[in-house]
Amino acid sequence: MADTQAGAERKRVLIAEDEALIRLDLAEMLVEEGYDVVGEAGDGETAVRLAEDLKPDLVILDIKMPIMDGLAAAERIAGGRIAPVVILTAFSQRDLVERARAAGAMAYLVKPFQKSDLVPAIEIALSRYSEISALESEVAGLTERLETRKSVERAKGELMTKYAMTEPQAFKWIQRTAMDHRMTMREVADRILAEQQAEADPPR
């Protein structure tokens, strides 16, 4: 599996985990899967500083860390649009998953995790982050940005249900259609939703 990213640019990953053994295992898994581990931290504060300095493609943060916990670090890293964040959590911390999402985490992994869990979580985080970045470059105001994101999420769901697309395929279809027709992604999403509504409510 070391050639997961062969032919593509190797993604640069920063790891923050206060347990050295887990950090070591994680770094090993990432390298085996073709990622570059560009930095390691044992606490959230160091993780934020390294993220700002190294500008990695992805940051993996454990929730429970000294000085600054993973949630606070995720808030700083995701809020500053430095990189997408994957949160590591234990079974007993499931209640923190929602808080991690609110802090800006794009995906999470429940410990103990397998190598087979790692790549999908990373790919989800990278995909969602690129979607949000694309939407934000199109929309300036915060309220409109949230409304746009909601419309695009619902439209993606329609495409996934109707045409058996994956989530990234549905987003790319909306993005490509918007470019081809000189429309915004919000306009394309609204049109998909309007068509779905028309099909759901046939004329009497």
GROMACS .gro file of C-alpha atoms in nm:
model
  204
    1MET     CA    1   0.000   0.000   0.000
    2ALA     CA    2   0.302   0.231   0.008
    3ASP     CA    3   0.212   0.353  -0.340
    4THR     CA    4  -0.129   0.489  -0.236
    5GLN     CA    5  -0.020   0.830  -0.354
    6ALA     CA    6   0.212   0.725  -0.634
    7GLY     CA    7   0.177   0.958  -0.928
    8ALA     CA    8   0.021   1.224  -0.706
    9GLU     CA    9   0.190   1.480  -0.489
   10ARG     CA   10   0.259   1.331  -0.146
   11LYS     CA   11   0.039   1.494   0.116
   12ARG     CA   12   0.222   1.656   0.408
   13VAL     CA   13   0.081   1.561   0.749
   14LEU     CA   14   0.134   1.702   1.098
   15ILE     CA   15   0.059   1.471   1.394
   16ALA     CA   16  -0.029   1.587   1.746
   17GLU     CA   17  -0.067   1.310   2.005
   18ASP     CA   18   0.066   1.318   2.362
   19GLU     CA   19   0.120   0.940   2.381
   20ALA     CA   20   0.455   0.877   2.214
   21LEU     CA   21   0.379   0.513   2.119
   22ILE     CA   22   0.053   0.602   1.943
   23ARG     CA   23   0.228   0.893   1.770
   24LEU     CA   24   0.501   0.657   1.650
   25ASP     CA   25   0.246   0.401   1.522
   26LEU     CA   26   0.050   0.672   1.346
   27ALA     CA   27   0.360   0.817   1.178
   28GLU     CA   28   0.459   0.467   1.061
   29MET     CA   29   0.110   0.400   0.916
   30LEU     CA   30   0.110   0.734   0.735
   31VAL     CA   31   0.454   0.679   0.580
   32GLU     CA   32   0.352   0.326   0.470
   33GLU     CA   33   0.045   0.477   0.300
   34GLY     CA   34   0.255   0.727   0.108
   35TYR     CA   35   0.212   1.041   0.321
   36ASP     CA   36   0.496   1.267   0.440
   37VAL     CA   37   0.499   1.327   0.816
   38VAL     CA   38   0.641   1.681   0.832
   39GLY     CA   39   0.600   1.743   1.205
   40GLU     CA   40   0.505   1.585   1.537
   41ALA     CA   41   0.375   1.746   1.857
   42GLY     CA   42   0.288   1.623   2.205
   43ASP     CA   43   0.052   1.907   2.294
   44GLY     CA   44  -0.202   2.133   2.124
   45GLU     CA   45  -0.005   2.456   2.156
   46THR     CA   46   0.298   2.311   1.977
   47ALA     CA   47   0.061   2.165   1.715
   48VAL     CA   48  -0.085   2.509   1.637
   49ARG     CA   49   0.261   2.666   1.616
   50LEU     CA   50   0.391   2.390   1.386
   51ALA     CA   51   0.077   2.411   1.169
   52GLU     CA   52   0.130   2.785   1.125
   53ASP     CA   53   0.501   2.736   1.045
   54LEU     CA   54   0.483   2.424   0.827
   55LYS     CA   55   0.148   2.483   0.649
   56PRO     CA   56   0.080   2.105   0.615
   57ASP     CA   57  -0.192   1.957   0.391
   58LEU     CA   58  -0.352   1.789   0.694
   59VAL     CA   59  -0.331   1.793   1.075
   60ILE     CA   60  -0.420   1.491   1.291
   61LEU     CA   61  -0.502   1.593   1.651
   62ASP     CA   62  -0.574   1.383   1.958
   63ILE     CA   63  -0.860   1.533   2.162
   64LYS     CA   64  -0.696   1.489   2.504
   65MET     CA   65  -0.362   1.672   2.515
   66PRO     CA   66  -0.180   1.889   2.771
   67ILE     CA   67  -0.143   2.272   2.760
   68MET     CA   68  -0.405   2.306   2.484
   69ASP     CA   69  -0.646   2.021   2.403
   70GLY     CA   70  -0.724   1.897   2.054
   71LEU     CA   71  -1.055   2.083   2.031
   72ALA     CA   72  -0.897   2.421   2.106
   73ALA     CA   73  -0.613   2.344   1.865
   74ALA     CA   74  -0.863   2.234   1.596
   75GLU     CA   75  -1.051   2.561   1.642
   76ARG     CA   76  -0.732   2.762   1.585
   77ILE     CA   77  -0.608   2.553   1.290
   78ALA     CA   78  -0.943   2.510   1.114
   79GLY     CA   79  -1.059   2.862   1.204
   80GLY     CA   80  -0.742   3.008   1.055
   81ARG     CA   81  -0.795   2.801   0.739
   82ILE     CA   82  -0.445   2.656   0.783
   83ALA     CA   83  -0.531   2.294   0.704
   84PRO     CA   84  -0.807   2.032   0.737
   85VAL     CA   85  -0.816   1.856   1.075
   86VAL     CA   86  -0.877   1.490   1.162
   87ILE     CA   87  -0.955   1.435   1.532
   88LEU     CA   88  -0.848   1.121   1.724
   89THR     CA   89  -1.090   1.016   1.995
   90ALA     CA   90  -1.151   0.719   2.228
   91PHE     CA   91  -1.479   0.528   2.259
   92SER     CA   92  -1.553   0.707   2.585
   93GLN     CA   93  -1.523   1.043   2.410
   94ARG     CA   94  -1.800   0.999   2.153
   95ASP     CA   95  -1.984   1.294   2.307
   96LEU     CA   96  -1.689   1.509   2.202
   97VAL     CA   97  -1.730   1.424   1.833
   98GLU     CA   98  -2.002   1.686   1.786
   99ARG     CA   99  -1.786   1.941   1.963
  100ALA     CA  100  -1.499   1.844   1.733
  101ARG     CA  101  -1.720   1.907   1.429
  102ALA     CA  102  -1.822   2.244   1.571
  103ALA     CA  103  -1.453   2.324   1.622
  104GLY     CA  104  -1.395   2.266   1.251
  105ALA     CA  105  -1.273   1.904   1.236
  106MET     CA  106  -1.345   1.751   0.895
  107ALA     CA  107  -1.329   1.386   1.007
  108TYR     CA  108  -1.253   1.177   1.313
  109LEU     CA  109  -1.095   0.843   1.400
  110VAL     CA  110  -1.194   0.633   1.700
  111LYS     CA  111  -0.903   0.468   1.885
  112PRO     CA  112  -0.787   0.199   1.859
  113PHE     CA  113  -0.797   0.234   1.481
  114GLN     CA  114  -0.658   0.021   1.197
  115LYS     CA  115  -0.455   0.137   0.901
  116SER     CA  116  -0.763   0.066   0.685
  117ASP     CA  117  -0.954   0.335   0.883
  118LEU     CA  118  -0.684   0.598   0.844
  119VAL     CA  119  -0.681   0.667   0.468
  120PRO     CA  120  -1.062   0.703   0.429
  121ALA     CA  121  -1.070   0.951   0.720
  122ILE     CA  122  -0.786   1.152   0.565
  123GLU     CA  123  -0.947   1.149   0.220
  124ILE     CA  124  -1.283   1.262   0.365
  125ALA     CA  125  -1.111   1.548   0.550
  126LEU     CA  126  -0.917   1.662   0.243
  127SER     CA  127  -1.226   1.637   0.021
  128ARG     CA  128  -1.453   1.831   0.261
  129TYR     CA  129  -1.187   2.096   0.317
  130SER     CA  130  -1.143   2.155  -0.057
  131GLU     CA  131  -1.522   2.180  -0.095
  132ILE     CA  132  -1.551   2.440   0.180
  133SER     CA  133  -1.255   2.636   0.040
  134ALA     CA  134  -1.418   2.638  -0.304
  135LEU     CA  135  -1.750   2.755  -0.161
  136GLU     CA  136  -1.588   3.024   0.050
  137SER     CA  137  -1.397   3.168  -0.243
  138GLU     CA  138  -1.735   3.211  -0.414
  139VAL     CA  139  -1.928   3.364  -0.124
  140ALA     CA  140  -1.810   3.651   0.095
  141GLY     CA  141  -2.075   3.701   0.368
  142LEU     CA  142  -2.095   3.453   0.656
  143THR     CA  143  -2.477   3.414   0.650
  144GLU     CA  144  -2.481   3.360   0.275
  145ARG     CA  145  -2.187   3.122   0.308
  146LEU     CA  146  -2.381   2.904   0.555
  147GLU     CA  147  -2.693   2.910   0.334
  148THR     CA  148  -2.482   2.818   0.030
  149ARG     CA  149  -2.322   2.531   0.217
  150LYS     CA  150  -2.665   2.401   0.325
  151SER     CA  151  -2.800   2.416  -0.033
  152VAL     CA  152  -2.494   2.244  -0.177
  153GLU     CA  153  -2.508   1.972   0.094
  154ARG     CA  154  -2.875   1.902   0.014
  155ALA     CA  155  -2.810   1.906  -0.361
  156LYS     CA  156  -2.520   1.663  -0.317
  157GLY     CA  157  -2.755   1.432  -0.126
  158GLU     CA  158  -3.004   1.443  -0.416
  159LEU     CA  159  -2.735   1.357  -0.673
  160MET     CA  160  -2.598   1.077  -0.453
  161THR     CA  161  -2.947   0.925  -0.413
  162LYS     CA  162  -3.060   0.971  -0.772
  163TYR     CA  163  -2.741   0.884  -0.961
  164ALA     CA  164  -2.553   0.671  -0.703
  165MET     CA  165  -2.266   0.920  -0.697
  166THR     CA  166  -2.012   0.940  -0.416
  167GLU     CA  167  -2.000   1.263  -0.213
  168PRO     CA  168  -1.685   1.397  -0.391
  169GLN     CA  169  -1.834   1.307  -0.734
  170ALA     CA  170  -2.154   1.495  -0.652
  171PHE     CA  171  -1.960   1.803  -0.543
  172LYS     CA  172  -1.738   1.793  -0.853
  173TRP     CA  173  -2.049   1.766  -1.073
  174ILE     CA  174  -2.200   2.077  -0.910
  175GLN     CA  175  -1.867   2.262  -0.937
  176ARG     CA  176  -1.816   2.165  -1.303
  177THR     CA  177  -2.176   2.252  -1.399
  178ALA     CA  178  -2.139   2.592  -1.232
  179MET     CA  179  -1.820   2.662  -1.430
  180ASP     CA  180  -1.964   2.535  -1.761
  181HIS     CA  181  -2.278   2.750  -1.730
  182ARG     CA  182  -2.116   3.053  -1.565
  183MET     CA  183  -2.333   3.007  -1.257
  184THR     CA  184  -2.251   3.001  -0.887
  185MET     CA  185  -2.255   2.665  -0.708
  186ARG     CA  186  -2.548   2.797  -0.501
  187GLU     CA  187  -2.749   2.858  -0.822
  188VAL     CA  188  -2.675   2.507  -0.949
  189ALA     CA  189  -2.766   2.356  -0.609
  190ASP     CA  190  -3.091   2.554  -0.592
  191ARG     CA  191  -3.183   2.439  -0.943
  192ILE     CA  192  -3.124   2.072  -0.850
  193LEU     CA  193  -3.340   2.115  -0.540
  194ALA     CA  194  -3.615   2.294  -0.737
  195GLU     CA  195  -3.621   2.010  -0.993
  196GLN     CA  196  -3.640   1.755  -0.712
  197GLN     CA  197  -3.928   1.949  -0.556
  198ALA     CA  198  -4.111   1.963  -0.891
  199GLU     CA  199  -4.076   1.584  -0.927
  200ALA     CA  200  -4.200   1.534  -0.571
  201ASP     CA  201  -4.505   1.761  -0.632
  202PRO     CA  202  -4.643   1.668  -0.979
  203PRO     CA  203  -4.910   1.902  -1.119
  204ARG     CA  204  -5.264   1.797  -1.030
   0.00000   0.00000   0.00000
